Amino acid sequence: MDLIEITGGNPLEGKIRISGSKNASLPMMIASLLTEEKVELSNIPNLSDVTTLIELMKSLGAAIEVDQTSDFGGKMTCVTKNILYTEASYDLVRKMRASFWVLAPLIARYGEAKVSLPGGCAIGIRPIDFYLSILKRMGVTLDLKDGYVYASVKSRLRSINFTLDFPSVGVTHFFLMMSSLAEGESVLKNAAKEPEVEALAEMLNKMGAKITGHGTNTITITGVPSLTGTKVNVPPDRIEAGTFAIAVSATGGEISLDSVNSDEIDVLLNVLEQSGVEISRSKKNLKISADRKRNSPVNISTAPYPGFPTDLQAQFMALMAIANGTSVIKETIFENRFMHVQELARFGANIKLKGDTAIIEGIERYNSAPVMATDLRASASLIIAALSAKGKSTIRRIYHLDRGFDKIEKKLRSCGAVIERKED
Ligand code: UD1
């Protein structure tokens, strides 16, 4: 298994092009299965989550071609004339929770599906109760046995009005896909407003769906009998952009981020400014400058969009652990998303946990350390700590990192980081 070795202490200086969004690519790729026509997606990031999903989509009968040779994003074409197999196996679904969403095109187009219960990052209980309620209300018969969801429906899906107890991103994607092919008008209340939901809704509309209200908490969808092919560009990854912004805030230096949607990480940029970082923003570019003084502590609480993203919580904690004072971070989305705390402690961080809250006493500087990645975004927090630590650190279990960060070593190396991937 590979590990990453980082010799920390260098400021980051340079320019980074932000890749296409992982969390937009995955639902957009799955939406390609909703039509028998050709779908072309560009700006697909080169990630193991994308590869896993391609494998799963091929196993269902999709003909997929991928070109990941360009530094300016990959291209994928997908034609699914017929869904040939309706089973999404444990082996493919356990690696990534988003795989579970293939249930939507399978049931909407074929009326039958056997999908393994989802896996993904171990960051909480992550139930599927909202998905199951929606399926049942839309007329789908369900049976849960041997770790699989067996679903079938005899006629077209029924349209429904549904209110989410929590604005779940995945469930909103799922609802959009299901109701686009259902009979009649469906309404989703307390829907997620994340930019990835907007990207999916816009893609579905280009395919002939009739969706309004995406980006607000009430989405209305009028079902159509079938969808057409389309050509779409995946929007930039706001979590990747935010991660690099936090990294330079920790190491000092100046980086310019190209191909970003600055507005989407406004809440993070405001917090970084409060902590003493200088940021100049235009719509598609960000320049982040940080001197090598310690940042001021800032308290945050994660929240659904447009609040502080849970996917940047671990990275921000890595920055606050070397801030000049005490900060408090509250995690409100996932109940077990603090696994990075024990690994940050190996670098010398002083963090105490009390339920959903972390109290962080900033230390002067990180020591280098051998650490282990525990989940996708946590692995980025360890990279940030290692980049700012004095000396050589090693990060193991980096397959977590490869799920969601496109060419991260190459991008950091181009900004002066001493980072290498090695065989363990
Ligand atoms: C997506 C993102 C993930 C991000 C998360 C929250 C992708 C591929 N992943 O994950 O990176 O961290 O949104 O922004 O886009 N819940 C239920 N019942 C359900 C479904 C969800 O209680 O049926 C709860 C979850 O346990 C969690 C909360 O809803 O506490 C939010 O989860 P959700 O928004 O669904 O996360 P994902 O879509 O899995």
Short mmCIF file of C-alpha atoms and ligand atoms in Angstrom, two decimals:
data_model
loop_
_atom_site.label_atom_id
_atom_site.label_comp_id
_atom_site.label_asym_id
_atom_site.label_seq_id
_atom_site.Cartn_x
_atom_site.Cartn_y
_atom_site.Cartn_z
CA MET A 1 0.00 0.00 0.00
CA ASP A 2 1.21 3.53 -0.75
CA LEU A 3 2.04 6.18 1.79
CA ILE A 4 2.73 9.90 1.49
CA GLU A 5 5.89 11.44 2.89
CA ILE A 6 5.96 15.18 3.54
CA THR A 7 8.84 17.32 4.72
CA GLY A 8 7.03 20.30 6.18
CA GLY A 9 7.94 23.88 6.78
CA ASN A 10 7.89 25.39 3.27
CA PRO A 11 5.42 28.18 2.50
CA LEU A 12 3.13 27.39 -0.46
CA GLU A 13 3.69 29.72 -3.42
CA GLY A 14 2.10 29.30 -6.85
CA LYS A 15 -1.00 28.65 -8.86
CA ILE A 16 -3.42 25.73 -8.69
CA ARG A 17 -6.22 24.82 -11.09
CA ILE A 18 -9.19 23.45 -9.18
CA SER A 19 -10.59 20.20 -10.59
CA GLY A 20 -14.19 19.28 -11.26
CA SER A 21 -16.29 18.60 -8.20
CA LYS A 22 -16.37 15.04 -6.89
CA ASN A 23 -19.72 15.54 -5.20
CA ALA A 24 -21.25 16.98 -8.38
CA SER A 25 -19.66 14.39 -10.72
CA LEU A 26 -21.07 11.40 -8.88
CA PRO A 27 -24.79 12.28 -9.09
CA MET A 28 -24.30 13.68 -12.62
CA MET A 29 -22.71 10.40 -13.72
CA ILE A 30 -25.56 8.43 -12.15
CA ALA A 31 -28.09 10.71 -13.88
CA SER A 32 -26.57 9.57 -17.22
CA LEU A 33 -28.23 6.22 -16.54
CA LEU A 34 -31.67 7.84 -16.67
CA THR A 35 -31.65 8.07 -20.47
CA GLU A 36 -30.92 5.68 -23.32
CA GLU A 37 -29.25 8.52 -25.24
CA LYS A 38 -25.63 9.65 -25.09
CA VAL A 39 -24.49 11.82 -22.18
CA GLU A 40 -21.16 13.65 -22.33
CA LEU A 41 -19.61 15.02 -19.15
CA SER A 42 -16.46 17.12 -19.15
CA ASN A 43 -14.24 18.34 -16.31
CA ILE A 44 -14.57 14.99 -14.53
CA PRO A 45 -11.90 14.71 -11.80
CA ASN A 46 -9.44 11.83 -11.78
CA LEU A 47 -10.40 10.09 -8.54
CA SER A 48 -10.89 6.57 -7.29
CA ASP A 49 -14.55 7.36 -6.44
CA VAL A 50 -15.09 8.18 -10.13
CA THR A 51 -13.38 4.94 -11.20
CA THR A 52 -15.45 2.91 -8.73
CA LEU A 53 -18.66 4.46 -10.05
CA ILE A 54 -17.66 3.84 -13.68
CA GLU A 55 -17.09 0.19 -12.81
CA LEU A 56 -20.52 0.01 -11.16
CA MET A 57 -22.26 1.75 -14.08
CA LYS A 58 -20.59 -0.61 -16.56
CA SER A 59 -21.75 -3.57 -14.47
CA LEU A 60 -25.34 -2.36 -14.98
CA GLY A 61 -25.01 -2.22 -18.77
CA ALA A 62 -23.72 1.31 -19.49
CA ALA A 63 -21.20 1.71 -22.31
CA ILE A 64 -18.69 4.23 -20.96
CA GLU A 65 -15.63 5.85 -22.46
CA VAL A 66 -13.32 7.94 -20.33
CA ASP A 67 -10.37 10.11 -21.22
CA GLN A 68 -8.44 11.32 -18.19
CA THR A 69 -5.28 12.41 -20.05
CA SER A 70 -5.83 16.18 -19.94
CA ASP A 71 -4.73 18.33 -17.01
CA PHE A 72 -7.87 20.36 -17.67
CA GLY A 73 -10.32 17.69 -16.54
CA GLY A 74 -11.46 14.34 -17.86
CA LYS A 75 -14.20 13.54 -20.35
CA MET A 76 -16.73 10.78 -20.03
CA THR A 77 -19.34 9.59 -22.48
CA CYS A 78 -22.04 7.22 -21.34
CA VAL A 79 -24.68 5.40 -23.37
CA THR A 80 -27.10 3.12 -21.56
CA LYS A 81 -29.37 1.77 -24.30
CA ASN A 82 -30.74 -0.81 -21.93
CA ILE A 83 -30.19 -1.51 -18.29
CA LEU A 84 -28.99 -5.09 -18.51
CA TYR A 85 -28.39 -5.93 -14.88
CA THR A 86 -30.21 -4.50 -11.91
CA GLU A 87 -27.87 -5.55 -9.13
CA ALA A 88 -25.39 -3.16 -7.50
CA SER A 89 -23.13 -5.47 -5.52
CA TYR A 90 -21.78 -5.06 -2.01
CA ASP A 91 -18.22 -5.00 -3.39
CA LEU A 92 -18.87 -1.81 -5.36
CA VAL A 93 -21.39 -0.05 -3.12
CA ARG A 94 -19.47 -0.55 0.16
CA LYS A 95 -16.58 1.61 -1.13
CA MET A 96 -18.69 4.68 -1.62
CA ARG A 97 -22.06 5.72 -0.22
CA ALA A 98 -23.05 7.61 -3.39
CA SER A 99 -23.23 4.28 -5.29
CA PHE A 100 -26.52 3.64 -3.49
CA TRP A 101 -28.09 6.38 -5.64
CA VAL A 102 -28.03 4.06 -8.71
CA LEU A 103 -31.21 2.67 -7.20
CA ALA A 104 -32.99 5.74 -8.65
CA PRO A 105 -32.30 5.11 -12.37
CA LEU A 106 -32.68 1.35 -11.95
CA ILE A 107 -36.14 1.61 -10.42
CA ALA A 108 -37.28 4.57 -12.55
CA ARG A 109 -36.23 2.99 -15.85
CA TYR A 110 -36.40 -0.72 -15.24
CA GLY A 111 -38.78 -1.08 -12.28
CA GLU A 112 -36.47 -3.41 -10.42
CA ALA A 113 -33.28 -3.17 -8.38
CA LYS A 114 -31.15 -5.04 -5.89
CA VAL A 115 -28.70 -2.62 -4.30
CA SER A 116 -26.33 -3.30 -1.42
CA LEU A 117 -26.76 -1.17 1.69
CA PRO A 118 -24.29 1.71 1.43
CA GLY A 119 -20.76 2.11 2.84
CA GLY A 120 -18.45 5.10 2.42
CA CYS A 121 -16.64 7.09 5.11
CA ALA A 122 -17.21 5.85 8.65
CA ILE A 123 -18.25 9.28 9.93
CA GLY A 124 -21.51 8.44 11.63
CA ILE A 125 -24.54 6.15 11.50
CA ARG A 126 -25.67 7.58 8.12
CA PRO A 127 -29.07 5.89 7.92
CA ILE A 128 -31.13 5.48 4.74
CA ASP A 129 -34.58 5.98 6.28
CA PHE A 130 -35.45 9.02 4.10
CA TYR A 131 -34.60 7.07 0.92
CA LEU A 132 -36.79 4.16 1.98
CA SER A 133 -39.76 6.41 2.84
CA ILE A 134 -39.53 8.12 -0.56
CA LEU A 135 -39.36 4.81 -2.41
CA LYS A 136 -42.39 3.42 -0.55
CA ARG A 137 -44.45 6.58 -1.04
CA MET A 138 -43.65 6.50 -4.77
CA GLY A 139 -45.19 3.04 -4.97
CA VAL A 140 -42.06 0.87 -4.75
CA THR A 141 -42.25 -2.47 -2.92
CA LEU A 142 -39.21 -2.96 -0.68
CA ASP A 143 -37.58 -5.88 1.01
CA LEU A 144 -34.41 -5.53 3.07
CA LYS A 145 -32.51 -8.79 3.47
CA ASP A 146 -28.93 -10.12 3.49
CA GLY A 147 -27.52 -6.58 3.42
CA TYR A 148 -29.41 -5.64 0.24
CA VAL A 149 -32.41 -3.49 -0.64
CA TYR A 150 -34.68 -5.35 -3.07
CA ALA A 151 -36.98 -2.87 -4.82
CA SER A 152 -39.64 -3.34 -7.47
CA VAL A 153 -42.49 -1.38 -8.99
CA LYS A 154 -45.02 -2.55 -11.58
CA SER A 155 -46.08 0.78 -13.11
CA ARG A 156 -44.61 4.26 -13.42
CA LEU A 157 -43.42 5.90 -10.16
CA ARG A 158 -46.04 8.01 -8.35
CA SER A 159 -45.38 11.70 -7.76
CA ILE A 160 -45.33 12.73 -4.08
CA ASN A 161 -45.04 15.70 -1.73
CA PHE A 162 -42.28 15.02 0.77
CA THR A 163 -40.74 17.02 3.60
CA LEU A 164 -37.25 16.07 4.73
CA ASP A 165 -36.51 16.05 8.48
CA PHE A 166 -33.00 17.22 7.55
CA PRO A 167 -31.87 18.75 4.22
CA SER A 168 -29.91 15.67 3.12
CA VAL A 169 -27.83 16.21 -0.01
CA GLY A 170 -27.98 12.60 -1.18
CA VAL A 171 -31.70 12.28 -0.63
CA THR A 172 -32.31 15.50 -2.57
CA HIS A 173 -30.28 14.10 -5.51
CA PHE A 174 -32.22 10.85 -5.27
CA PHE A 175 -35.59 12.63 -5.17
CA LEU A 176 -34.70 14.74 -8.23
CA MET A 177 -33.79 11.65 -10.27
CA MET A 178 -36.80 9.58 -9.18
CA SER A 179 -39.41 12.31 -9.58
CA SER A 180 -38.06 13.46 -12.97
CA LEU A 181 -39.42 10.21 -14.41
CA ALA A 182 -42.47 9.87 -12.11
CA GLU A 183 -46.05 10.58 -13.19
CA GLY A 184 -47.24 14.05 -12.14
CA GLU A 185 -45.87 16.86 -9.99
CA SER A 186 -43.65 16.15 -6.97
CA VAL A 187 -42.58 18.64 -4.33
CA LEU A 188 -39.61 18.31 -1.98
CA LYS A 189 -39.62 20.58 1.08
CA ASN A 190 -36.60 21.30 3.30
CA ALA A 191 -34.47 20.23 0.31
CA ALA A 192 -30.67 20.59 0.34
CA LYS A 193 -29.46 23.83 -1.31
CA GLU A 194 -25.87 22.71 -1.97
CA PRO A 195 -24.39 23.83 -5.33
CA GLU A 196 -24.08 20.14 -6.30
CA VAL A 197 -27.88 19.84 -6.10
CA GLU A 198 -28.18 22.82 -8.43
CA ALA A 199 -25.69 21.24 -10.84
CA LEU A 200 -27.67 18.02 -10.96
CA ALA A 201 -31.02 19.83 -11.38
CA GLU A 202 -29.61 21.93 -14.23
CA MET A 203 -28.25 18.84 -15.95
CA LEU A 204 -31.61 17.06 -15.60
CA ASN A 205 -33.40 20.11 -17.04
CA LYS A 206 -31.04 19.98 -20.04
CA MET A 207 -32.12 16.35 -20.41
CA GLY A 208 -35.76 17.46 -20.59
CA ALA A 209 -36.76 17.31 -16.92
CA LYS A 210 -39.02 20.01 -15.49
CA ILE A 211 -37.45 21.14 -12.25
CA THR A 212 -37.90 24.52 -10.55
CA GLY A 213 -36.84 25.89 -7.18
CA HIS A 214 -33.45 24.12 -7.00
CA GLY A 215 -31.10 26.18 -4.85
CA THR A 216 -34.02 27.01 -2.53
CA ASN A 217 -35.55 24.76 0.11
CA THR A 218 -38.62 23.85 -1.97
CA ILE A 219 -38.08 22.03 -5.26
CA THR A 220 -40.92 21.21 -7.65
CA ILE A 221 -40.53 18.53 -10.31
CA THR A 222 -43.02 17.67 -13.03
CA GLY A 223 -42.28 14.16 -14.21
CA VAL A 224 -41.72 13.38 -17.89
CA PRO A 225 -41.98 9.96 -19.60
CA SER A 226 -38.33 9.93 -20.73
CA LEU A 227 -35.16 12.01 -20.73
CA THR A 228 -32.74 12.81 -23.54
CA GLY A 229 -28.96 12.87 -23.86
CA THR A 230 -26.94 15.98 -23.07
CA LYS A 231 -23.48 17.54 -22.87
CA VAL A 232 -22.48 19.16 -19.57
CA ASN A 233 -19.49 20.53 -17.76
CA VAL A 234 -18.94 19.49 -14.14
CA PRO A 235 -18.55 22.61 -11.93
CA PRO A 236 -15.37 23.16 -9.86
CA ASP A 237 -14.81 21.43 -6.52
CA ARG A 238 -15.51 23.89 -3.71
CA ILE A 239 -14.12 21.47 -1.10
CA GLU A 240 -10.83 21.08 -2.97
CA ALA A 241 -10.58 24.89 -3.32
CA GLY A 242 -11.34 25.34 0.38
CA THR A 243 -8.73 22.74 1.33
CA PHE A 244 -5.95 24.57 -0.56
CA ALA A 245 -7.09 27.90 0.92
CA ILE A 246 -6.78 26.43 4.41
CA ALA A 247 -3.43 24.78 3.56
CA VAL A 248 -1.78 28.08 2.58
CA SER A 249 -3.32 29.74 5.63
CA ALA A 250 -1.47 27.15 7.74
CA THR A 251 1.89 27.13 5.94
CA GLY A 252 2.05 30.81 4.98
CA GLY A 253 2.77 31.95 1.41
CA GLU A 254 0.55 32.99 -1.45
CA ILE A 255 -1.44 30.85 -3.84
CA SER A 256 -3.76 31.67 -6.63
CA LEU A 257 -6.66 29.29 -7.23
CA ASP A 258 -8.04 29.19 -10.78
CA SER A 259 -11.37 27.79 -11.99
CA VAL A 260 -13.19 28.23 -8.71
CA ASN A 261 -16.65 29.47 -7.89
CA SER A 262 -15.56 31.87 -5.15
CA ASP A 263 -19.13 32.59 -3.98
CA GLU A 264 -19.61 28.95 -3.02
CA ILE A 265 -16.94 29.09 -0.30
CA ASP A 266 -17.79 32.55 0.94
CA VAL A 267 -18.39 31.35 4.46
CA LEU A 268 -14.90 29.77 4.66
CA LEU A 269 -13.21 32.81 3.11
CA ASN A 270 -14.88 35.09 5.68
CA VAL A 271 -13.67 32.87 8.51
CA LEU A 272 -10.13 32.78 7.10
CA GLU A 273 -10.15 36.58 6.83
CA GLN A 274 -11.23 36.81 10.47
CA SER A 275 -8.27 34.59 11.36
CA GLY A 276 -5.86 37.01 9.68
CA VAL A 277 -5.51 35.71 6.10
CA GLU A 278 -5.63 38.13 3.15
CA ILE A 279 -7.90 37.15 0.29
CA SER A 280 -8.59 38.82 -3.00
CA ARG A 281 -11.58 37.38 -4.83
CA SER A 282 -12.99 37.52 -8.27
CA LYS A 283 -15.73 35.25 -9.57
CA LYS A 284 -13.46 32.52 -10.92
CA ASN A 285 -10.17 33.20 -9.15
CA LEU A 286 -8.94 33.56 -5.61
CA LYS A 287 -5.64 34.80 -4.28
CA ILE A 288 -4.87 33.79 -0.71
CA SER A 289 -1.90 35.29 1.15
CA ALA A 290 -0.85 34.40 4.65
CA ASP A 291 2.22 35.53 6.53
CA ARG A 292 3.95 33.08 8.81
CA LYS A 293 2.43 34.54 11.96
CA ARG A 294 -0.02 32.35 13.84
CA ASN A 295 -3.66 32.76 12.85
CA SER A 296 -6.23 34.12 15.27
CA PRO A 297 -8.68 31.54 16.64
CA VAL A 298 -12.20 31.56 15.17
CA ASN A 299 -15.15 29.46 16.35
CA ILE A 300 -17.26 27.66 13.76
CA SER A 301 -20.22 25.34 13.58
CA THR A 302 -20.84 23.17 10.53
CA ALA A 303 -24.24 23.56 8.85
CA PRO A 304 -26.02 22.72 5.60
CA TYR A 305 -25.21 25.06 2.67
CA PRO A 306 -24.65 28.01 2.75
CA GLY A 307 -23.25 27.30 6.24
CA PHE A 308 -19.73 26.08 7.00
CA PRO A 309 -19.31 22.74 5.13
CA THR A 310 -18.78 19.63 7.23
CA ASP A 311 -16.40 18.53 4.45
CA LEU A 312 -13.98 21.33 5.47
CA GLN A 313 -14.28 20.86 9.23
CA ALA A 314 -11.24 18.56 9.63
CA GLN A 315 -9.03 20.79 7.47
CA PHE A 316 -10.08 23.90 9.40
CA MET A 317 -9.37 22.13 12.68
CA ALA A 318 -5.82 21.44 11.48
CA LEU A 319 -5.42 25.21 11.04
CA MET A 320 -7.00 26.12 14.39
CA ALA A 321 -4.76 23.64 16.22
CA ILE A 322 -1.80 25.96 15.51
CA ALA A 323 -3.75 29.22 16.01
CA ASN A 324 -2.83 31.77 18.61
CA GLY A 325 -5.47 30.87 21.24
CA THR A 326 -8.48 28.67 21.89
CA SER A 327 -11.21 27.93 19.36
CA VAL A 328 -14.36 25.83 19.39
CA ILE A 329 -15.63 23.73 16.47
CA LYS A 330 -19.09 22.22 16.53
CA GLU A 331 -20.02 19.40 14.11
CA THR A 332 -23.77 19.34 13.51
CA ILE A 333 -24.08 17.15 10.39
CA PHE A 334 -22.37 13.84 11.26
CA GLU A 335 -22.12 12.51 14.79
CA ASN A 336 -18.74 10.80 14.46
CA ARG A 337 -16.73 13.18 12.33
CA PHE A 338 -13.86 13.75 14.74
CA MET A 339 -11.64 10.77 13.93
CA HIS A 340 -8.88 13.12 12.75
CA VAL A 341 -8.54 14.46 16.31
CA GLN A 342 -6.50 11.51 17.55
CA GLU A 343 -4.24 11.69 14.48
CA LEU A 344 -3.75 15.48 14.78
CA ALA A 345 -2.74 14.78 18.40
CA ARG A 346 0.24 12.78 17.06
CA PHE A 347 1.49 16.05 15.54
CA GLY A 348 1.14 17.62 19.02
CA ALA A 349 -2.34 19.17 18.69
CA ASN A 350 -4.19 19.82 21.93
CA ILE A 351 -7.86 19.10 21.25
CA LYS A 352 -10.56 18.00 23.70
CA LEU A 353 -13.86 16.50 22.59
CA LYS A 354 -17.19 17.01 24.33
CA GLY A 355 -20.02 15.40 22.37
CA ASP A 356 -20.39 17.26 19.08
CA THR A 357 -17.87 19.95 20.08
CA ALA A 358 -14.08 20.16 19.87
CA ILE A 359 -12.18 22.61 22.04
CA ILE A 360 -8.85 23.41 20.46
CA GLU A 361 -5.98 24.99 22.36
CA GLY A 362 -3.66 26.33 19.68
CA ILE A 363 -0.04 25.15 19.95
CA GLU A 364 3.01 27.04 18.68
CA ARG A 365 3.88 24.58 15.94
CA TYR A 366 3.25 20.98 14.85
CA ASN A 367 5.93 18.29 15.23
CA SER A 368 6.35 15.84 12.39
CA ALA A 369 4.72 12.44 12.99
CA PRO A 370 3.70 9.14 11.40
CA VAL A 371 -0.11 9.19 11.05
CA MET A 372 -2.94 7.27 9.45
CA ALA A 373 -5.81 8.64 7.36
CA THR A 374 -9.20 7.64 8.77
CA ASP A 375 -11.57 9.05 6.17
CA LEU A 376 -11.58 11.15 3.03
CA ARG A 377 -11.62 14.74 4.35
CA ALA A 378 -9.68 13.81 7.52
CA SER A 379 -6.80 12.73 5.27
CA ALA A 380 -6.61 16.29 3.91
CA SER A 381 -6.35 17.66 7.45
CA LEU A 382 -3.32 15.42 8.02
CA ILE A 383 -1.70 16.71 4.82
CA ILE A 384 -2.20 20.28 6.08
CA ALA A 385 -0.68 19.46 9.47
CA ALA A 386 2.29 17.67 7.85
CA LEU A 387 2.91 20.59 5.46
CA SER A 388 3.18 22.99 8.37
CA ALA A 389 5.08 20.65 10.73
CA LYS A 390 8.82 20.82 11.12
CA GLY A 391 10.49 17.70 9.68
CA LYS A 392 9.38 14.57 7.87
CA SER A 393 5.91 13.07 8.39
CA THR A 394 4.33 9.98 6.85
CA ILE A 395 0.64 9.50 6.14
CA ARG A 396 -0.63 5.95 5.68
CA ARG A 397 -3.98 4.63 4.34
CA ILE A 398 -3.98 7.29 1.66
CA TYR A 399 -6.55 5.40 -0.39
CA HIS A 400 -8.98 7.63 1.52
CA LEU A 401 -7.27 10.68 0.01
CA ASP A 402 -7.33 9.23 -3.50
CA ARG A 403 -11.12 8.93 -3.31
CA GLY A 404 -11.56 12.69 -3.40
CA PHE A 405 -8.46 14.77 -4.21
CA ASP A 406 -7.31 14.93 -7.83
CA LYS A 407 -3.49 14.99 -8.28
CA ILE A 408 -3.00 16.53 -4.85
CA GLU A 409 0.75 15.80 -4.62
CA LYS A 410 1.40 17.26 -8.07
CA LYS A 411 -0.58 20.39 -7.25
CA LEU A 412 1.13 20.91 -3.89
CA ARG A 413 4.58 20.15 -5.34
CA SER A 414 4.04 22.85 -7.97
CA CYS A 415 3.65 25.28 -5.05
CA GLY A 416 6.91 24.26 -3.38
CA ALA A 417 5.74 21.49 -1.05
CA VAL A 418 8.10 18.58 -0.46
CA ILE A 419 5.69 15.69 -0.87
CA GLU A 420 6.20 12.23 -2.27
CA ARG A 421 4.18 9.07 -2.68
CA LYS A 422 6.06 5.90 -1.79
CA GLU A 423 5.42 2.22 -1.42
CA ASP A 424 5.13 1.20 2.21
C1 UD1 B 1 -23.08 14.30 0.99
C2 UD1 B 1 -21.66 14.44 0.51
C3 UD1 B 1 -20.69 14.48 1.69
C4 UD1 B 1 -21.11 15.58 2.67
C5 UD1 B 1 -22.58 15.45 3.04
C6 UD1 B 1 -23.09 16.60 3.90
C7 UD1 B 1 -21.60 13.36 -1.64
C8 UD1 B 1 -21.11 12.24 -2.47
N1 UD1 B 1 -21.32 13.31 -0.35
O1 UD1 B 1 -23.19 13.06 1.68
O2 UD1 B 1 -19.39 14.73 1.19
O3 UD1 B 1 -20.33 15.47 3.84
O4 UD1 B 1 -23.40 15.39 1.86
O5 UD1 B 1 -22.85 17.82 3.26
O6 UD1 B 1 -22.19 14.29 -2.15
N2 UD1 B 1 -29.56 11.23 6.89
C9 UD1 B 1 -30.57 10.56 7.53
N3 UD1 B 1 -31.36 9.68 6.81
C10 UD1 B 1 -31.17 9.48 5.47
C11 UD1 B 1 -30.13 10.19 4.82
C12 UD1 B 1 -29.34 11.07 5.55
O7 UD1 B 1 -30.77 10.69 8.75
O8 UD1 B 1 -31.91 8.70 4.86
C13 UD1 B 1 -28.69 12.15 7.69
C14 UD1 B 1 -27.24 11.66 7.74
O9 UD1 B 1 -27.08 10.64 8.71
C15 UD1 B 1 -26.50 12.91 8.12
C16 UD1 B 1 -27.32 14.00 7.42
O10 UD1 B 1 -28.55 13.40 7.05
O11 UD1 B 1 -26.50 13.13 9.50
C17 UD1 B 1 -26.65 14.59 6.20
O12 UD1 B 1 -26.27 13.57 5.35
P1 UD1 B 1 -26.41 13.73 3.76
O13 UD1 B 1 -26.61 15.16 3.41
O14 UD1 B 1 -27.43 12.74 3.31
O15 UD1 B 1 -24.98 13.24 3.32
P2 UD1 B 1 -24.61 12.45 2.00
O16 UD1 B 1 -25.55 12.81 0.92
O17 UD1 B 1 -24.40 11.02 2.36
#
